Structures are given as C-alpha cells and as structure tokens.
XYZ file of C-alpha atoms in Angstrom:
709
model
C -0.077 -0.090 -0.005
C 1.590 3.775 -1.194
C 0.359 6.726 -0.023
C -0.041 8.846 -2.642
C -2.988 11.686 -4.145
C -5.543 11.511 -6.608
C -4.805 11.854 -10.294
C -7.562 14.637 -11.071
C -8.060 18.271 -9.964
C -5.557 20.432 -7.714
C -7.362 19.629 -4.622
C -4.873 16.550 -4.726
C -6.973 14.653 -2.337
C -4.874 11.733 -0.312
C -5.408 8.249 -0.914
C -3.621 5.170 -0.314
C -3.320 2.688 -3.709
C -3.092 -1.149 -2.917
C -2.605 -3.850 -5.459
C -4.940 -6.780 -5.359
C -5.449 -9.718 -7.322
C -8.471 -8.048 -8.758
C -6.171 -5.124 -9.830
C -5.234 -1.839 -7.701
C -7.903 -0.379 -4.821
C -7.658 3.324 -3.642
C -8.477 3.948 0.067
C -8.918 8.055 1.067
C -6.278 8.928 3.352
C -6.989 11.575 6.048
C -5.555 15.185 4.673
C -6.218 18.668 5.394
C -7.601 19.131 1.799
C -10.026 16.281 1.724
C -10.420 15.461 5.428
C -10.688 11.638 4.293
C -13.279 12.311 1.341
C -13.018 11.238 -1.880
C -15.230 12.345 -4.922
C -16.644 9.786 -7.218
C -13.950 10.341 -9.731
C -11.797 9.844 -6.808
C -13.322 6.876 -5.719
C -12.864 5.313 -8.781
C -9.151 6.406 -9.778
C -7.684 2.947 -9.702
C -10.000 1.852 -12.411
C -8.346 4.448 -14.705
C -4.863 1.988 -14.319
C -6.945 -0.818 -15.938
C -9.042 0.931 -18.262
C -9.611 -0.870 -21.519
C -7.587 0.662 -24.275
C -4.399 1.310 -22.592
C -1.631 1.720 -25.035
C 1.356 -0.501 -24.457
C 3.326 -0.291 -27.509
C 4.692 3.069 -29.772
C 2.592 3.400 -32.999
C 3.606 4.683 -36.168
C 0.705 5.932 -38.913
C 1.671 3.630 -42.180
C 1.606 4.460 -45.791
C -1.976 2.828 -45.444
C -3.268 5.647 -43.217
C -3.594 3.535 -40.187
C -1.636 3.401 -36.976
C 0.267 0.250 -36.106
C 2.395 -1.106 -33.454
C 6.269 -0.614 -33.651
C 9.671 -1.035 -31.624
C 10.588 1.865 -29.322
C 13.396 2.266 -31.302
C 11.980 2.666 -34.647
C 9.473 5.009 -33.086
C 11.632 7.500 -31.637
C 13.857 7.395 -34.521
C 11.113 8.043 -36.844
C 10.281 11.091 -34.603
C 13.702 12.242 -34.299
C 14.044 11.831 -38.134
C 11.460 13.904 -38.952
C 12.183 16.768 -36.594
C 15.555 16.837 -37.819
C 14.580 17.146 -41.352
C 12.189 19.856 -40.387
C 14.648 22.165 -38.080
C 17.119 22.008 -40.955
C 14.906 22.798 -43.759
C 12.696 25.447 -41.896
C 14.506 25.991 -38.567
C 13.732 25.473 -35.023
C 10.660 27.279 -34.847
C 9.169 24.915 -37.220
C 8.563 22.548 -34.170
C 6.271 23.262 -31.390
C 5.339 21.395 -28.162
C 2.196 21.708 -26.178
C 2.026 20.438 -22.520
C -0.919 19.697 -19.736
C -1.583 20.812 -16.123
C -1.410 16.883 -15.464
C 2.152 16.484 -15.969
C 4.455 16.594 -12.661
C 6.299 19.851 -11.977
C 9.549 17.257 -13.332
C 8.131 16.707 -16.549
C 6.814 20.045 -16.417
C 10.219 21.577 -16.272
C 12.010 18.736 -18.186
C 9.477 19.514 -21.250
C 10.299 23.201 -21.078
C 14.034 22.296 -21.077
C 13.670 19.853 -23.693
C 11.722 22.463 -25.991
C 14.334 25.263 -25.576
C 17.511 23.051 -25.315
C 16.982 19.938 -27.285
C 14.608 21.661 -29.834
C 15.757 25.326 -29.478
C 12.054 26.465 -30.181
C 10.180 29.218 -28.848
C 6.895 27.356 -29.280
C 5.679 25.637 -26.103
C 2.955 26.519 -23.876
C 0.162 24.257 -22.133
C -3.593 23.834 -21.612
C -3.175 25.579 -18.481
C -3.686 28.809 -20.562
C -7.228 27.642 -20.560
C -7.260 27.100 -16.717
C -5.804 29.959 -14.585
C -3.858 32.176 -16.869
C -6.275 35.197 -16.085
C -6.217 34.601 -12.303
C -1.933 34.578 -12.919
C -2.149 37.710 -14.755
C -4.303 39.394 -12.077
C -2.373 38.006 -9.037
C 0.975 39.438 -10.567
C -0.492 42.688 -11.456
C -1.957 43.340 -7.907
C 0.352 41.386 -5.632
C 3.495 40.787 -7.306
C 3.113 36.920 -7.348
C 0.880 34.309 -8.551
C -0.107 31.606 -5.943
C -3.551 30.002 -6.428
C -4.258 30.178 -2.860
C -1.703 32.130 -0.818
C -3.148 30.502 2.132
C -4.063 26.939 3.545
C -6.963 25.653 2.565
C -8.012 24.793 6.277
C -7.719 28.849 6.808
C -11.534 28.985 5.014
C -12.994 26.984 7.986
C -12.821 30.118 10.295
C -14.313 32.595 7.687
C -17.521 34.338 8.181
C -17.993 35.302 4.796
C -16.936 33.739 1.332
C -17.735 35.226 -1.999
C -17.024 32.267 -4.798
C -17.018 34.143 -8.500
C -17.589 31.612 -11.345
C -16.849 28.216 -9.694
C -19.005 25.081 -8.826
C -16.708 23.139 -6.249
C -19.630 21.084 -5.081
C -19.314 19.326 -8.699
C -15.685 20.377 -9.696
C -14.147 19.088 -6.429
C -16.726 18.148 -3.602
C -14.335 17.640 -0.707
C -13.756 21.266 -0.809
C -17.288 21.651 0.037
C -16.271 21.141 3.742
C -14.040 24.398 4.012
C -17.228 26.465 3.099
C -19.431 25.165 6.227
C -18.557 27.749 8.356
C -19.580 30.600 6.276
C -22.498 28.942 5.365
C -23.556 28.355 8.595
C -22.780 32.150 9.403
C -25.199 32.920 6.242
C -22.229 34.225 4.637
C -21.916 32.225 1.206
C -22.160 34.458 -1.520
C -22.079 32.718 -4.938
C -21.754 34.673 -8.392
C -22.865 32.279 -11.325
C -25.610 32.468 -13.825
C -26.663 29.069 -13.126
C -27.865 27.503 -9.955
C -25.430 24.833 -9.496
C -25.150 22.462 -6.727
C -22.637 25.457 -4.782
C -25.295 27.967 -5.615
C -27.874 25.503 -3.685
C -25.459 25.820 -0.395
C -26.772 29.454 -0.110
C -30.437 28.069 0.518
C -32.096 27.983 3.933
C -30.128 31.234 5.376
C -26.990 29.968 3.914
C -26.062 33.394 1.917
C -26.871 34.812 -1.631
C -26.725 33.450 -4.877
C -26.284 36.215 -7.469
C -27.303 35.103 -11.181
C -25.539 37.963 -13.388
C -26.060 37.825 -17.081
C -23.066 36.001 -18.975
C -20.177 37.865 -19.220
C -21.119 40.715 -16.982
C -19.304 39.183 -13.468
C -17.050 42.215 -13.939
C -19.669 44.809 -13.559
C -21.149 42.977 -10.672
C -17.796 43.395 -8.704
C -17.487 46.989 -9.608
C -20.864 47.431 -8.658
C -20.481 45.649 -5.055
C -16.976 47.838 -4.661
C -18.557 50.846 -5.352
C -21.578 50.432 -2.588
C -18.780 49.327 -0.053
C -17.070 52.860 -0.853
C -20.594 54.818 -0.786
C -21.755 53.052 2.216
C -18.338 53.676 4.265
C -17.318 50.167 4.580
C -13.915 50.333 2.982
C -11.268 49.236 5.199
C -9.513 52.970 4.486
C -6.828 52.340 7.169
C -5.646 49.368 5.584
C -5.593 50.891 2.192
C -3.713 53.771 3.411
C -0.831 51.291 4.977
C -0.708 48.455 2.381
C -2.116 49.592 -0.990
C -1.560 52.324 -3.724
C -3.718 53.322 -6.302
C -6.744 54.064 -4.415
C -7.707 57.489 -5.564
C -7.577 56.520 -9.416
C -9.807 53.081 -8.251
C -12.119 54.979 -6.168
C -12.651 57.691 -9.113
C -13.101 54.703 -11.606
C -16.027 53.285 -9.842
C -18.329 56.322 -9.389
C -20.071 55.236 -12.811
C -21.412 51.982 -11.529
C -24.145 52.908 -9.291
C -26.337 49.806 -8.071
C -29.442 50.396 -10.493
C -26.848 50.830 -13.360
C -25.326 47.882 -12.515
C -28.698 46.200 -12.160
C -29.774 47.163 -15.749
C -26.192 45.504 -17.219
C -26.371 42.447 -14.815
C -29.593 41.793 -14.000
C -28.817 41.389 -10.518
C -31.054 43.590 -8.228
C -29.838 46.370 -6.394
C -30.975 44.688 -2.737
C -28.845 41.929 -3.694
C -25.821 43.866 -4.575
C -26.268 45.823 -1.059
C -26.749 42.624 0.691
C -23.825 41.023 -0.374
C -21.571 44.229 -0.010
C -23.115 44.103 3.532
C -22.496 40.600 4.146
C -18.830 40.938 3.054
C -18.192 43.794 4.754
C -19.222 42.532 8.155
C -17.111 39.681 8.046
C -14.138 41.825 7.385
C -11.283 42.255 10.214
C -11.699 46.325 10.198
C -15.474 45.703 11.129
C -14.857 42.987 13.769
C -15.881 39.949 11.572
C -14.163 36.700 11.937
C -12.696 36.960 8.584
C -13.686 36.992 4.533
C -12.266 35.745 1.389
C -12.928 36.299 -2.376
C -12.186 33.267 -4.650
C -12.454 33.510 -7.927
C -12.650 30.290 -10.602
C -12.889 29.979 -14.472
C -16.555 31.260 -14.769
C -14.834 34.623 -13.934
C -11.569 33.962 -15.621
C -12.351 32.250 -19.296
C -13.385 35.643 -20.782
C -11.910 38.232 -23.364
C -11.747 40.230 -20.351
C -10.884 37.506 -17.677
C -7.908 39.506 -16.432
C -10.017 42.793 -15.686
C -12.607 40.451 -13.724
C -9.938 39.014 -11.656
C -8.467 42.333 -11.094
C -11.990 43.640 -10.029
C -12.329 40.898 -7.618
C -9.084 41.771 -6.171
C -10.066 45.354 -5.751
C -12.862 44.313 -3.893
C -10.873 42.188 -1.397
C -8.249 44.751 -0.920
C -11.167 47.562 -0.276
C -12.013 44.657 2.174
C -8.712 44.763 3.843
C -8.593 40.879 3.168
C -5.510 39.974 1.509
C -2.150 39.563 3.847
C -4.273 38.741 6.792
C -4.212 35.393 8.641
C -7.962 34.216 8.479
C -8.806 36.658 5.338
C -7.633 36.669 1.733
C -8.240 36.395 -2.082
C -7.504 33.553 -3.755
C -8.246 31.405 -6.929
C -9.343 27.777 -7.413
C -6.813 26.216 -9.507
C -8.416 23.348 -11.869
C -5.781 20.883 -12.865
C -4.166 18.460 -10.588
C -0.625 20.392 -11.292
C -2.119 23.779 -13.385
C -0.022 25.833 -10.397
C 3.765 23.698 -10.620
C 3.129 23.429 -14.411
C 3.063 27.199 -14.949
C 6.017 27.869 -12.620
C 8.493 25.756 -14.190
C 8.753 26.283 -17.802
C 5.774 24.884 -19.433
C 4.339 28.842 -20.687
C 5.544 30.628 -23.554
C 7.052 33.125 -21.761
C 8.354 32.098 -18.462
C 11.439 29.806 -16.945
C 11.723 27.760 -13.980
C 10.851 29.659 -10.806
C 8.095 31.723 -12.356
C 10.659 33.733 -14.064
C 10.165 35.786 -17.284
C 12.338 34.311 -20.232
C 13.175 37.960 -21.562
C 14.689 38.615 -18.054
C 18.262 38.559 -19.286
C 19.387 37.731 -15.285
C 16.578 35.232 -15.320
C 18.055 33.741 -18.642
C 21.524 33.540 -17.325
C 20.704 31.709 -14.230
C 18.475 29.162 -15.755
C 21.255 28.764 -18.700
C 23.910 28.288 -15.916
C 22.027 25.200 -14.126
C 21.585 23.903 -17.678
C 25.196 24.084 -19.051
C 24.262 25.964 -21.892
C 24.667 29.380 -23.364
C 22.044 32.234 -22.472
C 21.815 33.284 -25.998
C 21.022 29.952 -27.088
C 17.909 30.076 -25.641
C 14.889 31.006 -27.624
C 12.987 34.235 -26.563
C 8.921 33.838 -25.796
C 6.804 31.944 -28.094
C 2.905 32.565 -28.697
C 0.360 31.752 -25.961
C -1.658 28.678 -26.426
C -4.490 29.924 -28.519
C -2.366 31.785 -31.157
C -0.011 28.687 -31.073
C -2.500 26.386 -32.167
C -3.753 29.008 -34.515
C -0.828 29.008 -36.147
C 0.037 25.352 -36.570
C 0.457 24.264 -40.269
C -0.006 28.020 -41.387
C 2.625 29.577 -43.961
C 5.637 30.265 -41.849
C 3.961 28.378 -38.512
C 5.105 25.172 -36.971
C 4.808 22.143 -39.285
C 5.444 19.506 -36.417
C 3.538 19.391 -32.872
C 4.503 17.359 -29.824
C 1.771 16.828 -27.429
C 2.281 15.707 -23.749
C -0.604 15.417 -21.219
C -3.369 17.101 -23.443
C -6.432 16.473 -25.601
C -6.873 19.755 -27.613
C -8.696 18.323 -30.297
C -11.885 18.194 -27.087
C -10.358 21.252 -24.781
C -9.324 23.714 -27.260
C -11.934 26.317 -28.304
C -13.188 26.187 -32.143
C -11.682 22.604 -32.535
C -13.206 22.512 -36.078
C -10.502 24.243 -37.921
C -7.902 23.092 -35.113
C -8.383 19.475 -36.059
C -8.075 20.426 -39.710
C -4.816 22.124 -38.948
C -3.466 19.292 -36.849
C -4.241 16.808 -39.914
C -2.341 19.151 -42.180
C 0.788 18.809 -40.214
C 3.956 17.045 -41.340
C 4.332 15.562 -37.956
C 1.880 15.165 -34.841
C 3.564 13.110 -31.931
C 1.301 12.587 -28.869
C 2.541 10.747 -25.577
C -0.905 9.201 -23.921
C -1.552 6.005 -22.135
C -4.935 6.113 -23.941
C -5.579 6.629 -27.630
C -7.301 10.095 -27.152
C -9.259 12.135 -29.899
C -5.906 13.807 -30.383
C -3.726 10.998 -30.379
C -5.975 9.091 -32.812
C -5.026 11.791 -35.371
C -1.093 11.747 -34.612
C 1.633 10.277 -36.984
C 3.323 8.931 -33.949
C 1.744 7.721 -30.487
C 4.229 7.030 -27.555
C 2.845 5.124 -24.666
C 3.516 6.544 -21.246
C 3.082 5.859 -17.669
C 0.336 7.509 -15.764
C -0.328 9.118 -12.330
C 0.363 5.851 -9.642
C 2.873 4.424 -12.040
C 5.700 6.962 -11.721
C 7.254 8.921 -9.414
C 6.764 12.917 -9.215
C 5.598 16.179 -7.220
C 2.218 17.977 -7.891
C 1.842 21.569 -6.410
C -1.412 21.753 -5.346
C -4.158 24.841 -5.181
C -2.481 25.820 -2.026
C 0.790 26.135 -3.324
C 1.886 22.766 -1.185
C 4.121 20.705 -2.830
C 3.221 16.813 -2.903
C 4.981 13.661 -3.472
C 3.284 10.780 -5.625
C 5.110 7.700 -5.326
C 5.002 5.015 -7.943
C 2.164 2.587 -6.502
C 1.782 0.165 -8.963
C 4.269 -0.882 -11.995
C 3.602 0.187 -15.531
C 2.539 -2.374 -18.141
C 5.297 -3.898 -20.010
C 6.555 -1.743 -23.120
C 5.492 1.749 -21.476
C 7.943 4.022 -20.540
C 7.801 7.189 -18.450
C 8.205 10.529 -20.452
C 11.520 11.630 -18.669
C 12.773 8.649 -20.470
C 11.452 9.497 -23.533
C 12.745 13.004 -23.712
C 16.111 11.586 -22.671
C 16.061 9.242 -25.708
C 15.045 11.536 -28.162
C 17.575 14.311 -26.818
C 20.171 11.590 -27.780
C 19.157 11.409 -31.287
C 19.070 14.973 -31.664
C 22.462 15.422 -30.447
C 21.268 17.656 -27.550
C 24.084 19.713 -26.149
C 23.607 18.317 -22.672
C 22.060 15.046 -21.019
C 18.330 15.112 -19.988
C 18.028 12.804 -16.414
C 15.164 10.407 -16.452
C 15.208 9.733 -12.558
C 12.604 12.063 -11.289
C 14.409 12.978 -7.862
C 17.405 14.175 -9.858
C 15.269 16.196 -12.313
C 13.584 17.946 -9.031
C 17.132 18.718 -7.443
C 17.883 20.259 -10.887
C 14.599 21.883 -10.752
C 15.115 23.707 -7.390
C 18.338 24.950 -8.626
C 16.935 26.273 -11.517
C 14.066 28.056 -9.380
C 16.661 29.398 -6.864
C 15.848 33.507 -6.225
C 13.245 33.230 -8.263
C 9.340 34.113 -7.503
C 8.185 30.511 -7.110
C 11.840 29.273 -4.872
C 11.727 25.791 -4.397
C 15.197 25.277 -3.405
C 14.432 24.097 -0.057
C 12.521 21.374 -1.450
C 13.460 17.713 -1.889
C 11.941 14.243 -2.760
C 13.521 13.475 0.933
C 11.832 16.294 3.065
C 8.408 15.395 1.289
C 8.852 12.095 1.982
C 9.171 12.298 5.452
C 6.195 14.187 5.444
C 6.759 17.718 5.641
C 4.088 20.113 4.716
C 5.942 22.524 2.452
C 4.465 25.684 0.446
C 6.563 27.745 -1.948
C 8.513 29.752 -1.428
C 10.937 27.810 0.270
C 14.392 29.533 -0.092
C 16.807 27.204 1.040
C 16.971 23.535 3.064
C 15.645 23.669 6.314
C 13.326 26.341 5.496
C 9.873 25.499 6.973
C 8.063 26.969 3.651
C 5.496 29.787 3.361
C 1.889 28.470 4.204
C 1.069 32.063 4.002
C 2.156 34.793 1.699
C 1.883 38.741 1.967
C 1.627 38.840 5.775
C 4.503 41.204 6.065
C 4.661 42.534 2.629
C 3.211 42.002 -1.074
C 5.438 40.847 -3.628
C 5.949 44.251 -5.121
C 8.651 46.830 -5.358
C 7.530 48.567 -2.666
C 5.790 45.700 -0.514
C 2.144 47.502 -1.544
C -0.519 45.715 -3.399
C -1.559 47.777 -6.452
C -5.150 48.786 -6.989
C -5.796 48.657 -10.672
C -9.052 50.339 -12.225
C -10.897 48.470 -14.652
C -14.085 49.046 -16.340
C -16.513 47.127 -18.503
C -15.578 45.266 -21.667
C -18.605 43.282 -22.852
C -18.373 39.633 -24.542
C -16.555 39.242 -27.765
C -19.608 37.374 -29.016
C -22.747 39.952 -28.799
C -26.630 38.755 -28.984
C -28.487 38.953 -31.997
C -31.836 37.834 -33.598
C -29.733 34.656 -35.107
C -27.613 33.819 -32.278
C -30.186 35.075 -29.180
C -28.694 32.876 -26.511
C -25.682 32.912 -24.452
C -23.936 29.427 -23.790
C -22.148 28.814 -20.963
C -19.593 25.783 -20.438
C -18.096 23.459 -17.252
C -17.763 20.347 -15.724
C -19.871 17.610 -14.113
C -19.255 15.739 -11.195
C -18.737 12.474 -13.169
C -16.032 13.788 -15.741
C -12.861 15.513 -15.791
C -11.316 18.100 -18.527
C -11.444 16.356 -21.692
C -12.896 13.466 -20.570
C -10.091 10.692 -21.845
C -9.650 9.554 -18.596
C -12.944 9.330 -17.161
C -15.341 8.365 -20.184
C -12.953 5.062 -19.875
C -14.344 4.032 -16.340
C -17.834 2.488 -16.552
C -18.944 3.905 -13.227
C -18.417 7.275 -14.373
C -19.670 6.904 -17.912
C -22.730 5.461 -17.054
C -24.110 8.441 -15.194
C -22.942 11.009 -17.761
C -22.352 9.067 -21.031
C -23.299 11.840 -23.396
C -22.897 15.458 -23.957
C -26.439 17.527 -22.801
C -27.467 20.905 -23.212
C -29.444 22.437 -20.016
C -31.888 25.068 -20.533
C -34.716 26.474 -18.683
C -38.238 24.737 -19.137
C -40.145 28.092 -20.474
C -37.151 28.570 -22.882
C -37.439 24.732 -24.190
C -41.352 25.207 -24.524
C -40.866 28.304 -26.370
C -38.183 26.658 -28.877
C -40.910 23.350 -29.031
C -38.028 21.120 -27.213
C -39.040 18.098 -24.886
C -36.553 16.790 -22.080
C -34.807 13.969 -23.725
C -34.981 15.474 -27.362
C -31.545 15.782 -29.165
C -30.769 19.601 -29.829
C -28.444 21.502 -32.411
C -26.431 24.202 -30.992
C -25.207 26.722 -33.739
C -22.760 29.653 -33.320
C -20.977 31.984 -35.670
C -18.132 29.375 -35.573
C -19.668 25.970 -35.889
C -22.244 23.443 -34.524
C -22.634 20.644 -32.073
C -25.557 18.473 -31.013
C -26.746 17.330 -27.342
C -29.619 16.062 -25.130
C -32.213 18.488 -23.974
C -32.238 18.710 -20.083
C -34.612 21.098 -18.378
C -33.447 22.958 -15.283
C -35.494 25.943 -13.408
C -31.914 27.057 -12.242
C -31.017 28.112 -15.488
C -31.662 31.656 -16.874
C -34.152 32.088 -19.550
C -31.458 33.572 -21.821
C -28.961 31.272 -21.273
C -27.732 27.295 -21.983
C -25.014 25.406 -20.493
C -23.095 22.270 -21.767
C -20.320 20.342 -20.346
C -17.208 20.512 -22.226
C -16.104 16.707 -21.687
C -17.310 14.875 -24.713
C -15.759 14.398 -28.444
C -17.170 14.374 -31.587
C -20.819 15.881 -32.425
C -21.070 16.443 -28.609
C -18.219 18.374 -28.447
C -19.020 21.850 -27.455
C -15.820 23.401 -28.379
C -16.989 23.285 -31.344
C -19.033 26.267 -31.027
C -17.058 28.226 -28.249
C -14.980 31.510 -29.132
C -11.465 31.387 -29.820
C -10.954 35.463 -28.823
C -8.431 35.805 -26.169
C -7.746 38.168 -23.219
C -5.059 40.419 -24.312
C -3.273 40.234 -21.099
C -3.353 36.495 -20.164
C -4.047 34.976 -23.782
C -6.955 32.980 -22.423
C -9.599 32.077 -24.616
C -13.297 33.257 -24.186
C -14.461 29.628 -23.255
C -17.585 30.774 -20.626
C -19.645 32.745 -23.236
C -20.502 32.488 -26.787
C -23.873 33.416 -28.156
C -25.610 30.389 -30.042
C -29.352 29.563 -31.264
C -30.771 26.008 -30.659
C -32.752 23.620 -33.101
C -34.451 20.799 -32.499
C -33.350 17.444 -34.015
C -35.905 14.908 -34.006
C -35.846 11.949 -36.615
C -34.164 14.368 -39.176
C -30.902 14.472 -40.955
C -28.470 16.188 -39.219
C -28.151 19.929 -40.366
C -24.508 20.469 -39.975
C -21.800 18.387 -41.466
C -19.449 16.674 -39.222
C -16.109 17.684 -37.637
C -13.221 15.774 -39.788
C -12.979 12.409 -37.996
C -16.503 12.145 -36.570
C -18.114 8.932 -36.939
C -21.171 9.064 -39.051
C-alpha cells in the first residue's frame, strides 16, 4: 500500500493505492484538503489504471493511413528523423510543443528544458492557458506574485463570509465544500454564477446569497459591489493607506457604477448587490468580523476580459482589507492537478523555471547556468496557446507538434479548424496512455506512464508541494516521459544530457528556481517523503516553507498591493436575432477535463454518457423542445448537438453544456477563440448560440473531420 494523491483536480486528495489480485484499489486518507473524503472520480481512480484501450506499444501511421505497433527504437528514430529534417529545412521554430497541467513538476520542467535546449524552439505552451492564466495575470498585476491560494485551504474554515465568483466546487471538487461550512452556517456564502448549480444551492435555507448575472457581466457586478462599499463607508481605509497604492484612481473609476446601472447591465437586483456588500463588510477584520475571502474560478476568468474581472475581484478584496491577513484573503481555485506547478517551471510560452520571465537577462543567465548552456542560445518568448494552435500548419507556422498530457481536439476552443490544422501537420506526435481524440490523429503515438505508475511531485491549489510515489508497476512496454525526452535528446544531439530519474530532475529544478518568485530551493523528495507539509516559496534547505504569503508585505517592489482601475468590456460574442442565447460551459461531477480518462471508467460514464444542453423549461417550451430530445447548438463558428435537459436553475437567456465530450457532442466546436489581451486565455465561458430541435431528421450540419457518421 502506497500513500499518494488523486490523479484529477488541484485539490489533490490523499489516498492509499494497494495492489490486489483483481487490480489496484484506492482508500481515502485523512489530509487537510479532503479530510478523508473522495469524490466519485477519486473513488474510481484505480479503474483508470486498468481501463480498456491502454496503450502498451508505440504506434506509427503507415502508408495505408492506419496506426500500427512498432518498436520503441523505430518510433523514436522516426520522430527524431522527422524533427531533424524539419529543423534543417525550416528552422527550429518549425517545431512546437504543447503540454498539460496534469504533468508532474519534474515533467513540466523537463519538457520546458527539452523544448528550449534540445529543440531550440520558442513554441511551447500548455493547456493551463485555458485554466488559470487570467487569475495568474491578475495576481501578478496586484500582488507581484501568483499562487492560487496564498494561504492553506483550511484557513477558509474560520471565515464568516466567502464570495465565490464563477466556480462550482460542489461538482468539480466536492471535498472542498467542507471548507465552506463555516461561512454557510454564518449565512455568509455568496455565489456569483448565472446557473443555479449545486454550489449555488448551498446558499439556500439561510446559507447566503446566490447572484445570477447575465453571462459576461461578472466584472460589472464586482465593480458595483465595490462601489457600494465606498458609498456606504464600508471600506477599510486604514488598511488601504498602509498596504495599497492606486486608491484614489480606483475610487474615481467606480463612480459610474451606481447600483441601478449595475442592475440594468447584469440583471442582479440592487437589494442583492447591497446585501452582498454588507455581508462581506461585516465579516471583514476592520469591522470586527471573523474574516472573509474572495475566491475566483474559471467562470470569472475564461473571458476576453478575464484578467480585468480577476482584477475587479482583487480590488474588492483589497477594499475590504482582506489579503495579507491571517483568516482573510483573495485566492483562485486552480483546476488541473498541477496547473500551479506547470506554469511555474517552464511550460508557459514566456516563462522559465521559478516563475521567471524568459525575456529577463538575469533570469536567462541563471537558468542557462544551471542547464550548462549559453544564455544566448535560449529562444525568446513564443505565442500563447490559442495563437500557437492557430499557427499550426500555416505559412511560416510550425510544421510539427509534440503533445504531452493534453487533448486539444476536445479541450481547445473552436476545435473544427484546429482538427484540420492538426491533420495538415507534417508530424504530430502524442504521448499518452490511451488513444485520445488527439492521439487518434497522430503520426506517432508513444505510450507513457500515468499517475500511480511513476514518481513525481505536484503543486496543489494551495501552493503546497506533494510527492506521488510509484504505487503500481506500469504495463510492459510503457515508458516514462522523462525517459522519452532523454532518448529523443540523444538522437537530436542535444548539447546536454537529460536525466530520467525524477529525484535528480527535481533537484535540478530546485536549483533552477533558486531566487525566483516560485522558489523551490529548499524542497526535495527526501523532505516530502518524510511527511513535511511544505509551501513555496522555500528559499533554502531547512526553511519551513511559506503557508501564508503577504503577511508582512506584498511581492511588489515597494511591498504594497496595487489597485488597478478596470471597466466594463462586453463579451466578444454579442446577442442578435440569429444567435439569441448565451452558452456557458463547465464540468460535471463524473468527468474531468476532456474526459479521456473518466469516459473510460464505466461507473462514471454510465451516469453521464453523453453531452447535454441544459435550458430553462420555459425556453424549451418556446423552442418546442422536450427533455431527452436531441438539440442542435449553432454559433458563428460551428455546430454541435446534445440531449436537452431542463432545469429551472437556468436563466431564460442562457444554456449550459459540459465540455468533456468529443465528436458531435463537443461544445468546443462552437466556443469562441477570442482571447484576453493580457493573459492569452480564450473566452470559453460565453458564446452566443441558437438552438434547433433535431427529431428523426437529417443532421443539419456537417460532421467535424474524423467524426463518426
């Protein structure tokens, strides 16, 4: 039996994995984030290890167009030979790399190093750009540092009020909900979400408030609540004078957002706006409360103005005097298991290990010194994920793509054109443990280990480093990605060696991060294996780590938080007569991300086997749609279809679809690739659509490339 952590979300619930004659089993462990609980995905996590369709041999696409098993030597020689040819003919920028937020810290670090040293390409980014990019940009803008939760999750337990903007943890990370119990009992849970989700239902029976704004107007609602704080004298002026800058400019910018105007834009009644502001203020330390928190999730961030929405949430928290105080604060709920660590150590287009900026000469010199290469040999910043994927197979764009721990054919916005571009590449290589929808398009598929079959570290939503030891042996023929990169680097005549030992890679990562914003210098596998609870920054061996940041100062040059005035920016998609409804997307309890793992677990897939579109019964009646009927969903970019599901918790002008499904049910066939200008995050959370009833009639739209008829 091996103590480890769940393969799914950033809560990283603790569990034991034990081999049995019938296959591995999991048992929950007592741990601060999950308190001995698991969600349905966690309970069935062992089933992923024995799921049907497991890849155990490399595959190469032959002249007949089919994938066939080959030896590792043949597969790697094919990949290296094609990479050599493309780089010689078109330069290193002809190759691109796309990573995932489920990779361990060691893998994220080594993949960034591999791209920049072995491939010498700037073209690397990862699916975390779809996850927390706007929150990261907003946090760095205000605090000089981005750590999802800059405090232990258990600090939420004592809060009197918690404002949760655009997140549904009752379905996405159910054990998290135990940490909301104190605020709920105090009547202080405030949920901002256009849907009445299971999380919003927690506000019933005196638990708090559910504010349901028009999709894309969270920013305006936050501005309005902040304006009420100023108008009613509820701002912590002493805190702002001591710990923040930009106060006067912020206050002036709020003047235009009086409550009645906010109601007209968002649809949230003035009485609810005032109630929320007063409830949060009463919980603040300045007014003798037990403490309050402002938390954001993807619903606030996945917009073409997501960074500004996060900034408005941070401004609200600062006006209440919450950040940098024990028992209060601002935080972001990280989605992917290692979404935090992945962006800290080199998977993002503009970053080097330690959360360093790749254009900073000192950062380049430090990391190059650790790697043993010339700093001038390192490429500069590449394009962020959406722009990178859009450039594939275009004139001057990358001709080859290596994909690791991601399934963009399902998870990226506007996947129809992306699928065509992937097919047009001269080389598509996918490392995975199942034949995902992206892997099915590949020229070469490499079978790699998954969570319980390898050793590595993860950084959870609190900035806490966790060790996941190998619990079961991988199937014969499967290799770690660290091994893959070592072998490819050798074939490419890389100027340095690449270790396949996770502990060695982590020790190098720690050195590379030294002095950076996310400093892991004092961490080691040995300390973690001894059971220490360690949070970054941890700048030297023996340092206890930093559970709570900002208690003394913020990570800005003068130590003060920065208030940035922001203003309304409408969604990129606007309602009109042809597309009269808003579509929002999200997760369901049983599935995770693109569903490549969970759709292979019978206990999960039998509950939610296909895509659905949730709409209000009155809207369904107006459209002539009944529950269980198939519905076509059309946007300016494409179409998908799903089963109608009726819910009175929906707004009349809004429909919802989960994003876990491929093919005709892929909601990302209709989502908007418009991006936030600061973070590069796509506007996955709001698109304008029309619905069409499909009953025993030919499909009214063409299938995407590769879809089954």
